[in-house]
Structures are given as C-alpha cells and as structure tokens.
C-alpha cells in the first residue's frame, strides 16, 4: 500500500516567504549604495585597449602597471583570441573623453618594460560611446516590460475561469522578484552590469513563467475536479505539492548543466552569465511555488471578503428602507 503524500502548507507560511524576499531585496538596495555598482564600459563610455601576449601574466600586475604609468583606474580581463589562437589582455578605461594617444604609448612602453618575456603587442584600441550602450540597455528594459504585459494578457485569457488577470499580475510580481535576485547576484559578486545582465534577465523571463503557468494549470484542473469540496488555501497547497517535484527536477537538470559550465570555464564573461542564471533559476522555482500562487490566494480571499461585506451592507440598506 503506497504512502499518501503529505500536502505542503505553502500558503500558511506565505508571510515568512514574503519577509525573506523583502529582506533580500532591501539588502541588495543597501549594498548598491554602500559598495556601488559595476557598470560595464559599454553603458558608461570609455576606451578599450586589447593586447596580445605570450606565457602567463596576472591581472593585478597589469593593473599596477597601468596605475603607475598613467595613473588611471581600469578593469583588466584576460581572454583568448579565436582568430590567431593567442592570449589577450583587455584593459578598459571609463572616460567620456577616452585615453589620449600619448597615454596609450606610455602604457605600451610600461607594459613592455614590466613584462619583457611576454611579448606584449597592441591588438586593437576602441573608443566606446555611452549612448549606444544606453540605447541597448533601455531597449532590453522595454523588451522586459513588453514581455510582462504580454504575460498578463496571456494568463488572463488562458486562466480566466480562476481570475486570470489577477493570476497574470502576480506571476509578473514573481518575475520581478527573480530579476531582483539576479540583480543582487551581480551586486554581491561584483559582476559588471553589461549585455550578460540583460541576457540573463530575458532568459529568466521565459524560464520562470513556465513553472508558474504549470501551477496555475494544476489549480484550474483541481478546481474542476473538486469544485467547492476544498477550501481555496487547501486547493492551492495541493496543487503546489503536486507540481513541485516536477519544477525541482527540471530546474536541477538545467542548473547542473550551467554549473558544469561555471566550474569548467574560467572566462569571466561566461561566469558572469552562468552563475547569475543559476541564481535566477533557483529563484524561479521559489517564486513560482511560494510567491505567485500565495499572493493570488490572498487576493482572492480579499475579493471574497470585500464582496461579502458589500452584500451585507446592501441588505442592511434594504432593511432600513423597508422600515
């Protein structure tokens, strides 16, 4: 005889979930002002100098050379050039005016002096305008906003029997929650806010909403099967319990793949995509099961209470008019 699965009381612990999420978001906001935000050069503007080299060098040593030679702050990244299979070191300077030719020549001389065995040569020099990066940034934000509106409309039509518009709104609240967790990951890990940040947000938009839709679909099925035999809270708890295993298994499979990429690859550009995406996926499971459906339950109960109070007021007025 199979053991009956215990129904999780997710709705009953909703206040705890809201407190945890609000506390994390508050911490991310505070950290933004305390430790600052690393914004990529494509969003701020500046100059990118790329050099090829041989052997091994450390980014800290390159930063010290830059500071000692020209006195400017920079970000140093090591990479590979797929064209000639050579190693590259990329030095980024945030500046609206760029780096002058004299400073570039001074820096090249200093690098050749400090790294005589690494055969450092100039590969390319690019000035980046902040306007083009900001246009891309705002276009991505507009795409996220449009995706949220479409999500509300889609869920509103698909789940109109269970109050679709409200379900859509709270699914978007869950998506915004996941975006905040991704943002917090970038702040704490000191990753640059760049194209990877926008790519992770857009990926999470599609991934997280799928888990939420599955829960709403199960709520609708259980409501058709059980009708008024079960309280709304119990119905939602049952639906979450039935779908949670599937959500976790799907997420674990994807997270393992991304974790492999995160562990194997040492390139910063890949790490700043893979790790925040893992955080976003984990947050997606959490918000889909603990945020969106529980908020929807509280809203439905609020509507029912308001409707009940309205009907009582209406009947009281009728009685008074009869007297």
CSV table of C-alpha atoms in Angstrom, one decimal:
chain,number,residue,atom,x,y,z
A,1,UNK,CA,0.0,0.0,0.0
A,2,UNK,CA,1.5,3.3,-1.1
A,3,UNK,CA,2.1,6.0,1.4
A,4,UNK,CA,-0.1,9.1,0.9
A,5,UNK,CA,1.9,12.2,0.0
A,6,UNK,CA,1.8,14.9,2.7
A,7,UNK,CA,0.4,18.2,1.4
A,8,UNK,CA,2.7,21.1,2.0
A,9,UNK,CA,1.3,24.1,3.8
A,10,UNK,CA,2.8,26.7,1.5
A,11,UNK,CA,0.1,29.3,1.8
A,12,UNK,CA,0.2,29.1,5.6
A,13,UNK,CA,3.9,30.1,5.6
A,14,UNK,CA,3.4,32.9,3.0
A,15,UNK,CA,4.3,35.7,5.4
A,16,UNK,CA,7.7,34.0,6.1
A,17,UNK,CA,8.4,33.8,2.3
A,18,UNK,CA,7.4,37.5,1.8
A,19,UNK,CA,9.7,38.5,4.7
A,20,UNK,CA,12.7,36.6,3.3
A,21,UNK,CA,12.2,38.1,-0.2
A,22,UNK,CA,11.7,41.7,1.1
A,23,UNK,CA,14.8,41.4,3.4
A,24,UNK,CA,17.0,40.2,0.5
A,25,UNK,CA,15.8,43.0,-1.8
A,26,UNK,CA,16.4,45.5,1.0
A,27,UNK,CA,20.0,44.1,1.4
A,28,UNK,CA,20.6,44.4,-2.3
A,29,UNK,CA,19.4,48.1,-2.3
A,30,UNK,CA,21.7,48.9,0.7
A,31,UNK,CA,24.7,47.2,-0.9
A,32,UNK,CA,24.1,49.1,-4.1
A,33,UNK,CA,24.7,52.4,-2.2
A,34,UNK,CA,27.4,51.0,0.1
A,35,UNK,CA,29.7,49.1,-2.2
A,36,UNK,CA,28.5,50.6,-5.5
A,37,UNK,CA,27.5,49.0,-8.8
A,38,UNK,CA,30.0,47.9,-11.5
A,39,UNK,CA,28.6,49.3,-14.8
A,40,UNK,CA,30.3,48.0,-17.9
A,41,UNK,CA,32.1,50.4,-20.2
A,42,UNK,CA,29.6,50.0,-23.0
A,43,UNK,CA,27.0,51.6,-20.7
A,44,UNK,CA,29.3,54.4,-19.4
A,45,UNK,CA,31.6,55.1,-22.3
A,46,UNK,CA,35.4,54.9,-22.4
A,47,UNK,CA,38.3,53.2,-24.1
A,48,UNK,CA,39.1,49.5,-24.5
A,49,UNK,CA,42.7,48.6,-25.2
A,50,UNK,CA,43.5,45.0,-26.2
A,51,UNK,CA,47.0,43.5,-26.2
A,52,UNK,CA,48.2,40.0,-27.2
A,53,UNK,CA,50.8,38.3,-25.1
A,54,UNK,CA,52.6,35.0,-24.5
A,55,UNK,CA,53.1,33.0,-21.4
A,56,UNK,CA,51.3,33.9,-18.2
A,57,UNK,CA,50.5,37.2,-16.6
A,58,UNK,CA,48.3,38.3,-13.7
A,59,UNK,CA,45.6,40.9,-13.9
A,60,UNK,CA,46.7,42.5,-10.7
A,61,UNK,CA,50.2,43.1,-12.1
A,62,UNK,CA,48.8,44.7,-15.2
A,63,UNK,CA,46.5,46.9,-13.1
A,64,UNK,CA,49.6,48.1,-11.1
A,65,UNK,CA,51.5,48.9,-14.2
A,66,UNK,CA,48.6,50.9,-15.6
A,67,UNK,CA,48.2,52.8,-12.3
A,68,UNK,CA,52.0,53.5,-12.0
A,69,UNK,CA,52.4,54.6,-15.6
A,70,UNK,CA,49.4,56.8,-16.5
A,71,UNK,CA,47.6,57.0,-13.1
A,72,UNK,CA,44.1,56.0,-14.4
A,73,UNK,CA,41.8,53.4,-13.0
A,74,UNK,CA,41.0,50.4,-15.2
A,75,UNK,CA,39.5,47.0,-15.4
A,76,UNK,CA,41.7,44.2,-16.7
A,77,UNK,CA,40.4,41.0,-18.2
A,78,UNK,CA,42.3,38.0,-19.7
A,79,UNK,CA,40.9,36.1,-22.7
A,80,UNK,CA,41.6,34.2,-25.8
A,81,UNK,CA,41.7,35.5,-29.4
A,82,UNK,CA,39.9,33.0,-31.6
A,83,UNK,CA,41.4,34.5,-34.7
A,84,UNK,CA,45.0,33.6,-34.1
A,85,UNK,CA,44.6,31.4,-31.0
A,86,UNK,CA,46.6,33.9,-29.0
A,87,UNK,CA,46.1,35.1,-25.5
A,88,UNK,CA,44.8,38.6,-24.9
A,89,UNK,CA,44.6,41.1,-22.1
A,90,UNK,CA,41.8,43.7,-22.3
A,91,UNK,CA,42.2,47.0,-20.4
A,92,UNK,CA,39.1,49.1,-20.0
A,93,UNK,CA,39.0,52.7,-19.0
A,94,UNK,CA,35.8,54.5,-18.1
A,95,UNK,CA,36.1,58.0,-19.5
A,96,UNK,CA,33.9,60.2,-21.6
A,97,UNK,CA,37.0,61.7,-23.3
A,98,UNK,CA,38.8,58.4,-23.9
A,99,UNK,CA,42.5,57.8,-23.5
A,100,UNK,CA,44.9,60.0,-25.5
A,101,UNK,CA,47.5,58.6,-27.9
A,102,UNK,CA,50.3,59.8,-25.6
A,103,UNK,CA,48.9,57.9,-22.7
A,104,UNK,CA,48.5,54.8,-24.9
A,105,UNK,CA,52.1,55.0,-26.0
A,106,UNK,CA,53.2,55.5,-22.4
A,107,UNK,CA,51.2,52.5,-21.3
A,108,UNK,CA,52.6,50.3,-24.1
A,109,UNK,CA,56.1,51.2,-23.1
A,110,UNK,CA,55.5,50.4,-19.5
A,111,UNK,CA,53.9,47.1,-20.3
A,112,UNK,CA,56.8,46.1,-22.4
A,113,UNK,CA,59.2,47.1,-19.6
A,114,UNK,CA,57.3,45.3,-16.8
A,115,UNK,CA,56.6,42.1,-18.9
A,116,UNK,CA,59.7,41.7,-21.1
A,117,UNK,CA,59.2,37.9,-21.5
A,118,UNK,CA,55.6,38.0,-22.6
A,119,UNK,CA,56.0,39.7,-26.0
A,120,UNK,CA,53.1,42.2,-25.4
A,121,UNK,CA,51.8,43.8,-28.6
A,122,UNK,CA,48.9,46.1,-29.3
A,123,UNK,CA,46.0,44.3,-30.9
A,124,UNK,CA,43.3,47.0,-31.1
A,125,UNK,CA,42.1,50.2,-29.5
A,126,UNK,CA,38.4,51.2,-29.4
A,127,UNK,CA,36.5,54.2,-28.0
A,128,UNK,CA,33.1,53.3,-26.8
A,129,UNK,CA,30.2,55.8,-26.8
A,130,UNK,CA,27.9,55.5,-23.8
A,131,UNK,CA,24.9,56.5,-25.9
A,132,UNK,CA,24.9,53.3,-27.9
A,133,UNK,CA,25.2,51.1,-24.8
A,134,UNK,CA,22.4,53.0,-23.0
A,135,UNK,CA,20.1,52.7,-26.1
A,136,UNK,CA,20.7,48.9,-25.9
A,137,UNK,CA,20.0,48.9,-22.2
A,138,UNK,CA,16.7,50.8,-22.5
A,139,UNK,CA,15.6,48.6,-25.4
A,140,UNK,CA,16.2,45.5,-23.3
A,141,UNK,CA,14.2,47.0,-20.4
A,142,UNK,CA,11.4,47.9,-22.8
A,143,UNK,CA,11.5,44.3,-24.1
A,144,UNK,CA,11.2,43.0,-20.5
A,145,UNK,CA,8.3,45.4,-19.8
A,146,UNK,CA,6.5,44.3,-23.0
A,147,UNK,CA,7.1,40.7,-22.1
A,148,UNK,CA,5.4,41.3,-18.7
A,149,UNK,CA,2.4,42.9,-20.3
A,150,UNK,CA,2.0,40.1,-22.8
A,151,UNK,CA,2.3,37.6,-19.9
A,152,UNK,CA,-0.5,39.3,-18.0
A,153,UNK,CA,-2.7,39.3,-21.1
A,154,UNK,CA,-1.9,35.6,-22.0
A,155,UNK,CA,-2.5,34.3,-18.5
A,156,UNK,CA,-5.6,36.4,-18.2
A,157,UNK,CA,-7.2,34.7,-21.3
A,158,UNK,CA,-5.9,31.2,-20.5
A,159,UNK,CA,-6.9,31.1,-16.9
A,160,UNK,CA,-10.0,33.4,-16.9
A,161,UNK,CA,-12.0,30.8,-15.1
A,162,UNK,CA,-9.8,31.3,-12.0
A,163,UNK,CA,-9.5,35.0,-12.3
A,164,UNK,CA,-6.9,35.2,-15.0
A,165,UNK,CA,-5.9,38.9,-14.8
A,166,UNK,CA,-5.0,38.7,-11.1
A,167,UNK,CA,-3.1,35.5,-11.7
A,168,UNK,CA,-1.2,37.2,-14.5
A,169,UNK,CA,-0.3,40.2,-12.4
A,170,UNK,CA,1.1,38.0,-9.5
A,171,UNK,CA,3.1,35.9,-12.0
A,172,UNK,CA,4.7,39.2,-13.1
A,173,UNK,CA,5.4,40.1,-9.5
A,174,UNK,CA,7.2,36.7,-9.2
A,175,UNK,CA,9.2,37.6,-12.4
A,176,UNK,CA,10.2,40.9,-10.9
A,177,UNK,CA,11.2,39.1,-7.7
A,178,UNK,CA,13.5,36.8,-9.8
A,179,UNK,CA,15.0,39.8,-11.6
A,180,UNK,CA,15.8,41.4,-8.2
A,181,UNK,CA,17.6,38.2,-7.2
A,182,UNK,CA,19.7,38.2,-10.4
A,183,UNK,CA,20.5,41.9,-9.8
A,184,UNK,CA,21.6,41.1,-6.3
A,185,UNK,CA,23.9,38.4,-7.6
A,186,UNK,CA,25.6,40.9,-9.9
A,187,UNK,CA,26.0,43.4,-7.0
A,188,UNK,CA,27.4,40.9,-4.5
A,189,UNK,CA,29.7,39.1,-7.0
A,190,UNK,CA,30.9,42.4,-8.4
A,191,UNK,CA,30.0,41.4,-11.9
A,192,UNK,CA,29.7,44.2,-14.5
A,193,UNK,CA,26.2,45.3,-15.5
A,194,UNK,CA,26.6,44.6,-19.2
A,195,UNK,CA,25.0,42.6,-22.0
A,196,UNK,CA,25.2,39.4,-19.9
A,197,UNK,CA,23.0,41.0,-17.3
A,198,UNK,CA,20.3,41.8,-19.9
A,199,UNK,CA,20.6,38.3,-21.4
A,200,UNK,CA,20.1,36.6,-18.0
A,201,UNK,CA,17.0,38.7,-17.3
A,202,UNK,CA,15.5,37.9,-20.7
A,203,UNK,CA,16.3,34.2,-20.2
A,204,UNK,CA,14.7,34.1,-16.7
A,205,UNK,CA,11.6,35.8,-18.0
A,206,UNK,CA,10.8,32.8,-20.2
A,207,UNK,CA,12.1,30.1,-17.8
A,208,UNK,CA,10.4,31.3,-14.6
A,209,UNK,CA,6.9,32.0,-16.1
A,210,UNK,CA,6.7,28.4,-17.4
A,211,UNK,CA,6.8,27.0,-13.8
A,212,UNK,CA,4.2,29.4,-12.7
A,213,UNK,CA,1.8,28.5,-15.5
A,214,UNK,CA,2.2,24.8,-14.6
A,215,UNK,CA,1.0,25.6,-11.1
A,216,UNK,CA,-2.0,27.7,-12.3
A,217,UNK,CA,-2.9,24.9,-14.7
A,218,UNK,CA,-3.0,22.4,-11.9
A,219,UNK,CA,-5.1,24.8,-9.7
A,220,UNK,CA,-7.6,25.0,-12.6
A,221,UNK,CA,-7.7,21.2,-13.0
A,222,UNK,CA,-8.2,20.6,-9.3
A,223,UNK,CA,-10.9,23.2,-9.1
A,224,UNK,CA,-12.8,21.5,-11.9
A,225,UNK,CA,-12.4,18.1,-10.2
A,226,UNK,CA,-13.1,19.1,-6.6
A,227,UNK,CA,-15.3,22.2,-7.0
A,228,UNK,CA,-16.3,23.6,-3.6
A,229,UNK,CA,-15.3,20.5,-1.7
A,230,UNK,CA,-12.0,22.1,-0.6
A,231,UNK,CA,-11.0,25.5,0.7
A,232,UNK,CA,-9.0,27.7,-1.6
A,233,UNK,CA,-5.9,27.6,0.5
A,234,UNK,CA,-6.0,23.8,0.7
A,235,UNK,CA,-6.6,23.6,-3.1
A,236,UNK,CA,-3.6,25.7,-3.9
A,237,UNK,CA,-1.4,23.8,-1.3
A,238,UNK,CA,-2.4,20.6,-3.0
A,239,UNK,CA,-1.7,21.9,-6.5
A,240,UNK,CA,1.7,23.2,-5.4
A,241,UNK,CA,2.6,19.9,-3.8
A,242,UNK,CA,1.6,18.0,-6.9
A,243,UNK,CA,3.8,20.2,-9.2
A,244,UNK,CA,6.8,21.0,-7.0
A,245,UNK,CA,8.6,17.8,-7.7
A,246,UNK,CA,8.4,18.4,-11.5
A,247,UNK,CA,9.6,22.0,-11.1
A,248,UNK,CA,12.5,21.0,-8.9
A,249,UNK,CA,13.6,18.1,-11.2
A,250,UNK,CA,13.5,20.3,-14.3
A,251,UNK,CA,15.5,23.1,-12.6
A,252,UNK,CA,18.1,20.7,-11.1
A,253,UNK,CA,18.8,19.3,-14.6
A,254,UNK,CA,19.3,22.8,-16.1
A,255,UNK,CA,21.3,24.1,-13.1
A,256,UNK,CA,23.7,21.1,-13.3
A,257,UNK,CA,24.4,21.9,-16.9
A,258,UNK,CA,25.0,25.6,-16.1
A,259,UNK,CA,27.1,24.6,-13.0
A,260,UNK,CA,29.3,22.5,-15.3
A,261,UNK,CA,29.9,25.5,-17.5
A,262,UNK,CA,30.5,27.7,-14.4
A,263,UNK,CA,33.1,25.2,-13.0
A,264,UNK,CA,34.9,24.3,-16.2
A,265,UNK,CA,35.1,27.7,-17.9
A,266,UNK,CA,37.4,30.3,-16.2
A,267,UNK,CA,36.4,33.1,-18.6
A,268,UNK,CA,34.8,36.0,-16.7
A,269,UNK,CA,32.3,36.7,-19.5
A,270,UNK,CA,30.9,33.2,-19.2
A,271,UNK,CA,31.0,33.1,-15.4
A,272,UNK,CA,29.1,36.4,-15.2
A,273,UNK,CA,26.3,34.7,-17.3
A,274,UNK,CA,26.3,31.2,-15.9
A,275,UNK,CA,26.3,31.9,-12.2
A,276,UNK,CA,23.6,34.6,-12.2
A,277,UNK,CA,21.5,32.4,-14.4
A,278,UNK,CA,21.8,29.6,-11.8
A,279,UNK,CA,20.6,32.0,-9.1
A,280,UNK,CA,17.7,33.2,-11.3
A,281,UNK,CA,16.6,29.6,-12.0
A,282,UNK,CA,16.6,28.7,-8.3
A,283,UNK,CA,14.8,31.9,-7.5
A,284,UNK,CA,12.3,31.0,-10.2
A,285,UNK,CA,11.3,27.7,-8.5
A,286,UNK,CA,11.0,29.6,-5.2
A,287,UNK,CA,8.8,32.4,-6.6
A,288,UNK,CA,6.7,30.2,-8.8
A,289,UNK,CA,5.8,28.0,-5.8
A,290,UNK,CA,5.9,30.4,-2.9
A,291,UNK,CA,5.2,33.9,-4.2
A,292,UNK,CA,2.9,34.0,-7.1
A,293,UNK,CA,0.2,31.4,-6.0
A,294,UNK,CA,0.2,32.6,-2.4
A,295,UNK,CA,-0.3,36.2,-3.4
A,296,UNK,CA,-3.1,35.1,-5.7
A,297,UNK,CA,-4.8,33.3,-2.8
A,298,UNK,CA,-4.6,36.3,-0.5
A,299,UNK,CA,-6.1,38.5,-3.3
A,300,UNK,CA,-8.9,36.1,-3.9
A,301,UNK,CA,-9.7,36.0,-0.2
A,302,UNK,CA,-9.6,39.8,-0.1
A,303,UNK,CA,-12.0,40.0,-3.0
A,304,UNK,CA,-14.4,37.4,-1.4
A,305,UNK,CA,-14.3,39.3,1.9
A,306,UNK,CA,-14.9,42.6,0.2
A,307,UNK,CA,-17.8,41.1,-1.8
A,308,UNK,CA,-19.3,39.6,1.3
A,309,UNK,CA,-19.1,42.9,3.2
A,310,UNK,CA,-20.7,44.7,0.2
A,311,UNK,CA,-23.6,42.2,0.2
A,312,UNK,CA,-24.2,42.7,3.9
A,313,UNK,CA,-24.2,46.5,3.5
A,314,UNK,CA,-26.6,46.2,0.7
A,315,UNK,CA,-29.0,44.0,2.6
A,316,UNK,CA,-28.8,46.3,5.6
A,317,UNK,CA,-29.8,49.3,3.5
A,318,UNK,CA,-32.7,47.4,2.1
A,319,UNK,CA,-34.0,46.6,5.6
A,320,UNK,CA,-33.6,50.2,6.6
A,321,UNK,CA,-35.6,51.4,3.6
A,322,UNK,CA,-38.4,49.0,4.3
A,323,UNK,CA,-38.7,50.4,7.8
